[in-house]
Amino acid sequence: MRAGAAIHPQPDDQLDGVPEHVTGTPSPLSPPDVEAALATLEFPAVLQRVAAHAAGQAGAARIRARVPTADLEWVRDELARVGEGMALLRRGEGVVAEDVPDATVALARLRVEGSVLDGPELVLLWRVLAAARRVRAELRRVAAEAPRLAALEAPLPAATLDQRLERSLDADGALLDGASPALARARQEVREARARLIRRLEALLHEVEGPRGEGAVTVRNGRYVIPVRRDSRTRPDGIVHGESGSQGTLFLEPGATVELGNALAEAAAAEEREALRVLRELTGLLRPLAAELSAAWEMCVQVDDVAARAKYAVAAGGEVPALAAAPAPLRIAGGRHPLLLGAGLDVVPFDLALDPAERTLLVSGPNTGGKTVLLKAVGLFAALAQAGVVPPVGSGTVLPAFRRFFADIGDHQSIAANLSTFSAHVAELRHILERADDTALVLLDETGGGTDPAEGAALAAASLASLTRRGALTLATTHLGVLKTLPERLPGVVNASLEFDAASLRPTYRFRKGLPGRSYGLAIARRLGVPGPVLDEAEEWVPAAERHLDALLARAEERGRELERRIGEVEARELEAA
């Protein structure tokens, strides 16, 4: 499985059991390609966080099954429905979802002509029906404020069906006496026959043991018996149905009670026949309503799915983004990586805007600065939105609806395939260059790394130039200084960096577009205690062009910080004057 691969909607026949509204538009892409690319972005882990907000397992499974699609009409409708749920939650009027049980097996059996559902299966469908009535009431309550959400309402059978099931079954699926008069009579006959039999057996046991006996009537092989010592002289004639572990006691059905036992067995058989008739009757009442029951279950699951996505979006501080078919502008306001949010960290939001003419964003700067996190966050925002999940972005966010996603992130070294890290990246790069077009999002981490810097930079520059010219929206990270000059030579390429505090040598994670970042490699080495003479000599080995570029960047960073300081002072004075 490749770590970087295209994300595309899956064909419906590749996702058995997942409803069409989850899978979206069919695509020729194979499931392994989809799974590999989503795994690279850690998309399933984010969906797991979203699914945790579901009321039941069925709703959670529906969320985990979501995949991106380029069907804009579907995506916009899904996001608008979630937006309605978010608005209700923020007013304290959120829709209450139900933990509806998985009824797929019972519903499938119900559709089989001639089948008879047992009590637990009937209770399962009754619970679905009861949950659906509560969900429908919720949808009707919010219909005026949330018409798209209310449109999920499904027609339900008449309430008389609930009353019939309530009269017939207890919570565990056992038939009640009220299920039918004949069943009540049959059970009464069983109780009376059992009582007659036990009275007769107790009398016989008393005759055998005397008034101080401690034995009791019990059941062996479905027949009522009394315990009798093997050597007892007063043992009555009868049928032995077993013996004790010590073999000193026999469990005997006296001949005098055989007819009473047979009468009990006949009464029990009559009760079973009537119980089966009632179950067949109840199943017959439900079978014509199988489609309505299925729709009721689906309504409950869909509402749980939407409610969970709305809860996640509100908890993450997300807003519904606008989408336009790629190629289109990319504007992210207040974006935060979903998994960092879930880890309870103090996440620094970032703003990112790329106009249609800006096709490649080259992010540079030191390690641990958050470059890879930025790449994955952008990919996740698009993938989540195109799967109907509101990502943790602010108001004003506009995302292209991509038809292809490529993510070459991480170390793909493979001993089994005889691939070095560089070879694996080159193989993935070839795959991307063969398929990427102006509808694609391409994410390249540490492009040009893993080989001779000069050759790696040349390959990376040529690859980025090719992707830029064909219009793919590309975000790439690099440490190679020569690539930082690419925007001067190639229209459509833009530099960017994540700010690094030069004094403390710690990242601030603040995103800056238009300015490349310094690597701070020697400065970090000095802070970590590498001997001064070694670092002094290392600085002499840095090419003059690299030193010159680093000095220019240092001055630009200092001027930027000074400008921000002055702007802050002006704003403070204006606020004081106001």
Tab-separated table of N, CA, C and O in Angstrom, residues 305-392:
chain	number	residue	atom	x	y	z
A	305	ASP	N	-25.895	10.514	12.911
A	305	ASP	CA	-24.724	10.897	12.112
A	305	ASP	C	-24.602	12.422	12.033
A	305	ASP	O	-23.545	13.004	12.312
A	306	VAL	N	-25.686	13.086	11.659
A	306	VAL	CA	-25.656	14.546	11.526
A	306	VAL	C	-25.427	15.211	12.884
A	306	VAL	O	-24.621	16.147	13.009
A	307	ALA	N	-26.133	14.751	13.907
A	307	ALA	CA	-26.000	15.352	15.237
A	307	ALA	C	-24.579	15.219	15.757
A	307	ALA	O	-24.031	16.146	16.376
A	308	ALA	N	-23.942	14.066	15.518
A	308	ALA	CA	-22.568	13.863	15.971
A	308	ALA	C	-21.608	14.784	15.238
A	308	ALA	O	-20.696	15.372	15.841
A	309	ARG	N	-21.799	14.931	13.931
A	309	ARG	CA	-20.928	15.838	13.174
A	309	ARG	C	-21.120	17.282	13.626
A	309	ARG	O	-20.162	18.062	13.665
A	310	ALA	N	-22.348	17.647	13.965
A	310	ALA	CA	-22.598	19.002	14.462
A	310	ALA	C	-21.938	19.204	15.825
A	310	ALA	O	-21.334	20.256	16.086
A	311	LYS	N	-22.039	18.198	16.704
A	311	LYS	CA	-21.402	18.308	18.020
A	311	LYS	C	-19.892	18.444	17.887
A	311	LYS	O	-19.261	19.236	18.596
A	312	TYR	N	-19.311	17.661	16.987
A	312	TYR	CA	-17.864	17.751	16.783
A	312	TYR	C	-17.479	19.142	16.297
A	312	TYR	O	-16.511	19.736	16.797
A	313	ALA	N	-18.211	19.662	15.314
A	313	ALA	CA	-17.873	20.962	14.747
A	313	ALA	C	-17.965	22.068	15.794
A	313	ALA	O	-17.105	22.953	15.864
A	314	VAL	N	-18.998	22.017	16.625
A	314	VAL	CA	-19.155	23.029	17.677
A	314	VAL	C	-18.028	22.894	18.704
A	314	VAL	O	-17.438	23.892	19.140
A	315	ALA	N	-17.718	21.665	19.098
A	315	ALA	CA	-16.645	21.450	20.073
A	315	ALA	C	-15.297	21.910	19.536
A	315	ALA	O	-14.447	22.409	20.292
A	316	ALA	N	-15.089	21.762	18.222
A	316	ALA	CA	-13.819	22.148	17.610
A	316	ALA	C	-13.806	23.611	17.188
A	316	ALA	O	-12.784	24.090	16.691
A	317	GLY	N	-14.921	24.307	17.369
A	317	GLY	CA	-14.985	25.711	16.955
A	317	GLY	C	-14.973	25.881	15.456
A	317	GLY	O	-14.471	26.890	14.940
A	318	GLY	N	-15.504	24.907	14.732
A	318	GLY	CA	-15.506	24.970	13.273
A	318	GLY	C	-16.668	25.757	12.725
A	318	GLY	O	-17.668	25.997	13.401
A	319	GLU	N	-16.522	26.183	11.469
A	319	GLU	CA	-17.578	26.856	10.733
A	319	GLU	C	-17.695	26.197	9.373
A	319	GLU	O	-16.710	25.698	8.818
A	320	VAL	N	-18.906	26.195	8.815
A	320	VAL	CA	-19.132	25.555	7.522
A	320	VAL	C	-18.361	26.310	6.444
A	320	VAL	O	-18.568	27.508	6.250
A	321	PRO	N	-17.448	25.641	5.740
A	321	PRO	CA	-16.708	26.318	4.674
A	321	PRO	C	-17.509	26.364	3.383
A	321	PRO	O	-18.437	25.574	3.180
A	322	ALA	N	-17.142	27.307	2.518
A	322	ALA	CA	-17.687	27.326	1.166
A	322	ALA	C	-16.816	26.446	0.290
A	322	ALA	O	-15.615	26.315	0.529
A	323	LEU	N	-17.412	25.816	-0.716
A	323	LEU	CA	-16.653	24.963	-1.626
A	323	LEU	C	-16.911	25.355	-3.070
A	323	LEU	O	-18.026	25.757	-3.424
A	324	ALA	N	-15.877	25.258	-3.876
A	324	ALA	CA	-15.987	25.490	-5.313
A	324	ALA	C	-15.161	24.432	-6.012
A	324	ALA	O	-14.135	23.984	-5.493
A	325	ALA	N	-15.616	24.014	-7.186
A	325	ALA	CA	-14.916	22.960	-7.906
A	325	ALA	C	-13.503	23.409	-8.254
A	325	ALA	O	-13.281	24.515	-8.737
A	326	ALA	N	-12.525	22.529	-7.982
A	326	ALA	CA	-11.138	22.833	-8.340
A	326	ALA	C	-10.995	22.834	-9.869
A	326	ALA	O	-11.666	22.063	-10.557
A	327	PRO	N	-10.120	23.764	-10.397
A	327	PRO	CA	-9.253	24.721	-9.694
A	327	PRO	C	-10.049	25.922	-9.180
A	327	PRO	O	-10.920	26.448	-9.873
A	328	ALA	N	-9.743	26.322	-7.959
A	328	ALA	CA	-10.442	27.435	-7.321
A	328	ALA	C	-9.538	28.005	-6.243
A	328	ALA	O	-8.568	27.372	-5.834
A	329	PRO	N	-9.836	29.214	-5.748
A	329	PRO	CA	-9.022	29.792	-4.673
A	329	PRO	C	-9.092	28.949	-3.399
A	329	PRO	O	-10.083	28.266	-3.148
A	330	LEU	N	-8.024	29.014	-2.624
A	330	LEU	CA	-7.974	28.351	-1.324
A	330	LEU	C	-7.829	29.426	-0.262
A	330	LEU	O	-6.871	30.199	-0.293
A	331	ARG	N	-8.781	29.497	0.642
A	331	ARG	CA	-8.719	30.476	1.720
A	331	ARG	C	-9.099	29.774	3.022
A	331	ARG	O	-10.229	29.323	3.176
A	332	ILE	N	-8.138	29.693	3.927
A	332	ILE	CA	-8.365	29.063	5.228
A	332	ILE	C	-8.236	30.128	6.300
A	332	ILE	O	-7.223	30.826	6.374
A	333	ALA	N	-9.271	30.255	7.108
A	333	ALA	CA	-9.266	31.216	8.211
A	333	ALA	C	-9.277	30.453	9.536
A	333	ALA	O	-10.161	29.623	9.770
A	334	GLY	N	-8.303	30.744	10.373
A	334	GLY	CA	-8.279	30.120	11.698
A	334	GLY	C	-8.236	28.611	11.681
A	334	GLY	O	-8.895	27.970	12.496
A	335	GLY	N	-7.445	28.041	10.766
A	335	GLY	CA	-7.371	26.590	10.674
A	335	GLY	C	-6.533	25.981	11.783
A	335	GLY	O	-5.502	26.526	12.173
A	336	ARG	N	-6.979	24.816	12.300
A	336	ARG	CA	-6.241	24.085	13.334
A	336	ARG	C	-6.310	22.597	13.023
A	336	ARG	O	-7.353	22.091	12.637
A	337	HIS	N	-5.177	21.929	13.193
A	337	HIS	CA	-5.119	20.502	12.878
A	337	HIS	C	-6.075	19.738	13.796
A	337	HIS	O	-6.003	19.851	15.019
A	338	PRO	N	-6.966	18.915	13.233
A	338	PRO	CA	-7.992	18.236	14.046
A	338	PRO	C	-7.422	17.333	15.138
A	338	PRO	O	-7.982	17.263	16.230
A	339	LEU	N	-6.331	16.632	14.853
A	339	LEU	CA	-5.800	15.711	15.853
A	339	LEU	C	-5.065	16.441	16.966
A	339	LEU	O	-5.023	15.969	18.105
A	340	LEU	N	-4.481	17.595	16.663
A	340	LEU	CA	-3.867	18.392	17.727
A	340	LEU	C	-4.942	18.928	18.663
A	340	LEU	O	-4.757	18.975	19.882
A	341	LEU	N	-6.070	19.329	18.084
A	341	LEU	CA	-7.186	19.793	18.920
A	341	LEU	C	-7.647	18.676	19.850
A	341	LEU	O	-7.884	18.897	21.032
A	342	GLY	N	-7.761	17.492	19.300
A	342	GLY	CA	-8.235	16.364	20.102
A	342	GLY	C	-7.268	15.968	21.193
A	342	GLY	O	-7.656	15.324	22.162
A	343	ALA	N	-5.985	16.365	21.057
A	343	ALA	CA	-4.994	16.015	22.075
A	343	ALA	C	-4.984	16.995	23.237
A	343	ALA	O	-4.207	16.844	24.173
A	344	GLY	N	-5.842	18.025	23.166
A	344	GLY	CA	-5.927	18.986	24.256
A	344	GLY	C	-4.791	19.985	24.288
A	344	GLY	O	-4.525	20.606	25.322
A	345	LEU	N	-4.079	20.158	23.156
A	345	LEU	CA	-2.978	21.104	23.091
A	345	LEU	C	-3.492	22.510	22.804
A	345	LEU	O	-4.601	22.702	22.294
A	346	ASP	N	-2.657	23.507	23.125
A	346	ASP	CA	-2.972	24.897	22.802
A	346	ASP	C	-2.547	25.131	21.362
A	346	ASP	O	-1.393	25.473	21.074
A	347	VAL	N	-3.456	24.924	20.431
A	347	VAL	CA	-3.135	24.935	19.008
A	347	VAL	C	-3.178	26.374	18.478
A	347	VAL	O	-4.161	27.087	18.683
A	348	VAL	N	-2.103	26.768	17.781
A	348	VAL	CA	-2.043	28.099	17.177
A	348	VAL	C	-2.746	28.047	15.828
A	348	VAL	O	-2.328	27.304	14.935
A	349	PRO	N	-3.831	28.794	15.628
A	349	PRO	CA	-4.530	28.764	14.338
A	349	PRO	C	-3.712	29.455	13.251
A	349	PRO	O	-2.856	30.293	13.539
A	350	PHE	N	-3.972	29.092	12.008
A	350	PHE	CA	-3.269	29.733	10.891
A	350	PHE	C	-4.268	30.169	9.829
A	350	PHE	O	-5.330	29.573	9.662
A	351	ASP	N	-3.910	31.239	9.133
A	351	ASP	CA	-4.664	31.730	7.987
A	351	ASP	C	-3.838	31.491	6.747
A	351	ASP	O	-2.619	31.717	6.740
A	352	LEU	N	-4.469	31.037	5.703
A	352	LEU	CA	-3.770	30.754	4.450
A	352	LEU	C	-4.679	31.112	3.292
A	352	LEU	O	-5.824	30.653	3.238
A	353	ALA	N	-4.158	31.948	2.381
A	353	ALA	CA	-4.941	32.344	1.208
A	353	ALA	C	-4.076	32.203	-0.029
A	353	ALA	O	-2.965	32.745	-0.096
A	354	LEU	N	-4.570	31.456	-1.012
A	354	LEU	CA	-3.903	31.314	-2.299
A	354	LEU	C	-4.882	31.691	-3.394
A	354	LEU	O	-5.965	31.101	-3.497
A	355	ASP	N	-4.506	32.679	-4.187
A	355	ASP	CA	-5.341	33.094	-5.304
A	355	ASP	C	-5.214	32.095	-6.444
A	355	ASP	O	-4.290	31.259	-6.452
A	356	PRO	N	-6.121	32.148	-7.438
A	356	PRO	CA	-6.059	31.171	-8.530
A	356	PRO	C	-4.708	31.130	-9.239
A	356	PRO	O	-4.275	30.066	-9.699
A	357	ALA	N	-4.008	32.261	-9.334
A	357	ALA	CA	-2.719	32.271	-10.021
A	357	ALA	C	-1.609	31.669	-9.170
A	357	ALA	O	-0.539	31.319	-9.683
A	358	GLU	N	-1.819	31.538	-7.871
A	358	GLU	CA	-0.819	30.978	-6.965
A	358	GLU	C	-1.105	29.494	-6.791
A	358	GLU	O	-2.028	29.098	-6.095
A	359	ARG	N	-0.278	28.685	-7.427
A	359	ARG	CA	-0.567	27.249	-7.472
A	359	ARG	C	0.348	26.427	-6.567
A	359	ARG	O	0.029	25.279	-6.254
A	360	THR	N	1.494	26.970	-6.164
A	360	THR	CA	2.426	26.201	-5.347
A	360	THR	C	2.869	27.026	-4.152
A	360	THR	O	3.336	28.161	-4.317
A	361	LEU	N	2.724	26.457	-2.966
A	361	LEU	CA	3.174	27.108	-1.733
A	361	LEU	C	4.354	26.320	-1.208
A	361	LEU	O	4.239	25.139	-0.890
A	362	LEU	N	5.521	26.979	-1.120
A	362	LEU	CA	6.741	26.337	-0.680
A	362	LEU	C	7.034	26.776	0.747
A	362	LEU	O	7.367	27.937	1.000
A	363	VAL	N	6.865	25.848	1.707
A	363	VAL	CA	7.005	26.167	3.129
A	363	VAL	C	8.381	25.710	3.603
A	363	VAL	O	8.738	24.542	3.469
A	364	SER	N	9.149	26.644	4.185
A	364	SER	CA	10.486	26.327	4.673
A	364	SER	C	10.613	26.766	6.124
A	364	SER	O	9.751	27.459	6.660
A	365	GLY	N	11.721	26.365	6.727
A	365	GLY	CA	11.953	26.693	8.128
A	365	GLY	C	12.544	25.513	8.858
A	365	GLY	O	12.766	24.440	8.275
A	366	PRO	N	12.822	25.653	10.148
A	366	PRO	CA	13.494	24.601	10.916
A	366	PRO	C	12.586	23.411	11.193
A	366	PRO	O	11.369	23.469	11.010
A	367	ASN	N	13.227	22.319	11.635
A	367	ASN	CA	12.454	21.157	12.085
A	367	ASN	C	11.660	21.533	13.338
A	367	ASN	O	11.986	22.491	14.038
A	368	THR	N	10.635	20.764	13.637
A	368	THR	CA	9.736	20.955	14.783
A	368	THR	C	8.968	22.257	14.696
A	368	THR	O	8.378	22.690	15.671
A	369	GLY	N	8.970	22.879	13.517
A	369	GLY	CA	8.264	24.145	13.387
A	369	GLY	C	6.810	24.011	12.985
A	369	GLY	O	6.082	24.998	12.969
A	370	GLY	N	6.396	22.804	12.624
A	370	GLY	CA	4.994	22.589	12.292
A	370	GLY	C	4.697	22.527	10.809
A	370	GLY	O	3.529	22.581	10.413
A	371	LYS	N	5.734	22.394	9.971
A	371	LYS	CA	5.497	22.397	8.524
A	371	LYS	C	4.651	21.198	8.085
A	371	LYS	O	3.706	21.344	7.319
A	372	THR	N	5.014	20.016	8.570
A	372	THR	CA	4.260	18.815	8.184
A	372	THR	C	2.834	18.874	8.716
A	372	THR	O	1.884	18.448	8.037
A	373	VAL	N	2.679	19.399	9.909
A	373	VAL	CA	1.340	19.560	10.487
A	373	VAL	C	0.493	20.462	9.597
A	373	VAL	O	-0.692	20.192	9.360
A	374	LEU	N	1.107	21.534	9.085
A	374	LEU	CA	0.379	22.439	8.188
A	374	LEU	C	-0.081	21.706	6.946
A	374	LEU	O	-1.248	21.833	6.528
A	375	LEU	N	0.802	20.919	6.333
A	375	LEU	CA	0.431	20.183	5.123
A	375	LEU	C	-0.734	19.239	5.395
A	375	LEU	O	-1.726	19.217	4.652
A	376	LYS	N	-0.614	18.452	6.466
A	376	LYS	CA	-1.679	17.486	6.761
A	376	LYS	C	-2.983	18.192	7.102
A	376	LYS	O	-4.070	17.714	6.749
A	377	ALA	N	-2.887	19.330	7.788
A	377	ALA	CA	-4.099	20.054	8.165
A	377	ALA	C	-4.855	20.510	6.925
A	377	ALA	O	-6.083	20.354	6.839
A	378	VAL	N	-4.130	21.066	5.947
A	378	VAL	CA	-4.798	21.524	4.720
A	378	VAL	C	-5.457	20.348	4.004
A	378	VAL	O	-6.607	20.432	3.542
A	379	GLY	N	-4.732	19.221	3.902
A	379	GLY	CA	-5.321	18.050	3.261
A	379	GLY	C	-6.535	17.532	4.008
A	379	GLY	O	-7.538	17.147	3.401
A	380	LEU	N	-6.473	17.542	5.340
A	380	LEU	CA	-7.603	17.073	6.140
A	380	LEU	C	-8.803	17.997	6.015
A	380	LEU	O	-9.946	17.525	5.967
A	381	PHE	N	-8.567	19.303	5.968
A	381	PHE	CA	-9.697	20.233	5.839
A	381	PHE	C	-10.492	19.905	4.577
A	381	PHE	O	-11.728	19.835	4.599
A	382	ALA	N	-9.773	19.722	3.467
A	382	ALA	CA	-10.455	19.433	2.204
A	382	ALA	C	-11.125	18.066	2.240
A	382	ALA	O	-12.284	17.915	1.833
A	383	ALA	N	-10.402	17.040	2.736
A	383	ALA	CA	-10.965	15.689	2.757
A	383	ALA	C	-12.179	15.611	3.667
A	383	ALA	O	-13.193	14.983	3.329
A	384	LEU	N	-12.110	16.248	4.842
A	384	LEU	CA	-13.243	16.238	5.758
A	384	LEU	C	-14.443	16.930	5.154
A	384	LEU	O	-15.571	16.419	5.186
A	385	ALA	N	-14.220	18.122	4.610
A	385	ALA	CA	-15.343	18.870	4.027
A	385	ALA	C	-15.990	18.079	2.907
A	385	ALA	O	-17.220	18.027	2.796
A	386	GLN	N	-15.171	17.433	2.058
A	386	GLN	CA	-15.721	16.680	0.937
A	386	GLN	C	-16.336	15.348	1.378
A	386	GLN	O	-16.966	14.657	0.588
A	387	ALA	N	-16.169	15.006	2.657
A	387	ALA	CA	-16.862	13.852	3.230
A	387	ALA	C	-18.072	14.282	4.053
A	387	ALA	O	-18.710	13.454	4.699
A	388	GLY	N	-18.383	15.585	4.050
A	388	GLY	CA	-19.544	16.076	4.782
A	388	GLY	C	-19.277	16.400	6.232
A	388	GLY	O	-20.218	16.546	7.011
A	389	VAL	N	-18.009	16.530	6.622
A	389	VAL	CA	-17.645	16.857	8.002
A	389	VAL	C	-17.107	18.284	8.043
A	389	VAL	O	-16.212	18.631	7.261
A	390	VAL	N	-17.645	19.113	8.949
A	390	VAL	CA	-17.161	20.487	9.081
A	390	VAL	C	-15.805	20.452	9.784
A	390	VAL	O	-15.698	20.011	10.931
A	391	PRO	N	-14.729	20.923	9.110
A	391	PRO	CA	-13.400	20.887	9.728
A	391	PRO	C	-13.220	22.041	10.709
A	391	PRO	O	-14.015	22.997	10.716
A	392	PRO	N	-12.186	21.990	11.538
A	392	PRO	CA	-11.931	23.085	12.492
A	392	PRO	C	-11.313	24.298	11.803
A	392	PRO	O	-10.114	24.562	11.915
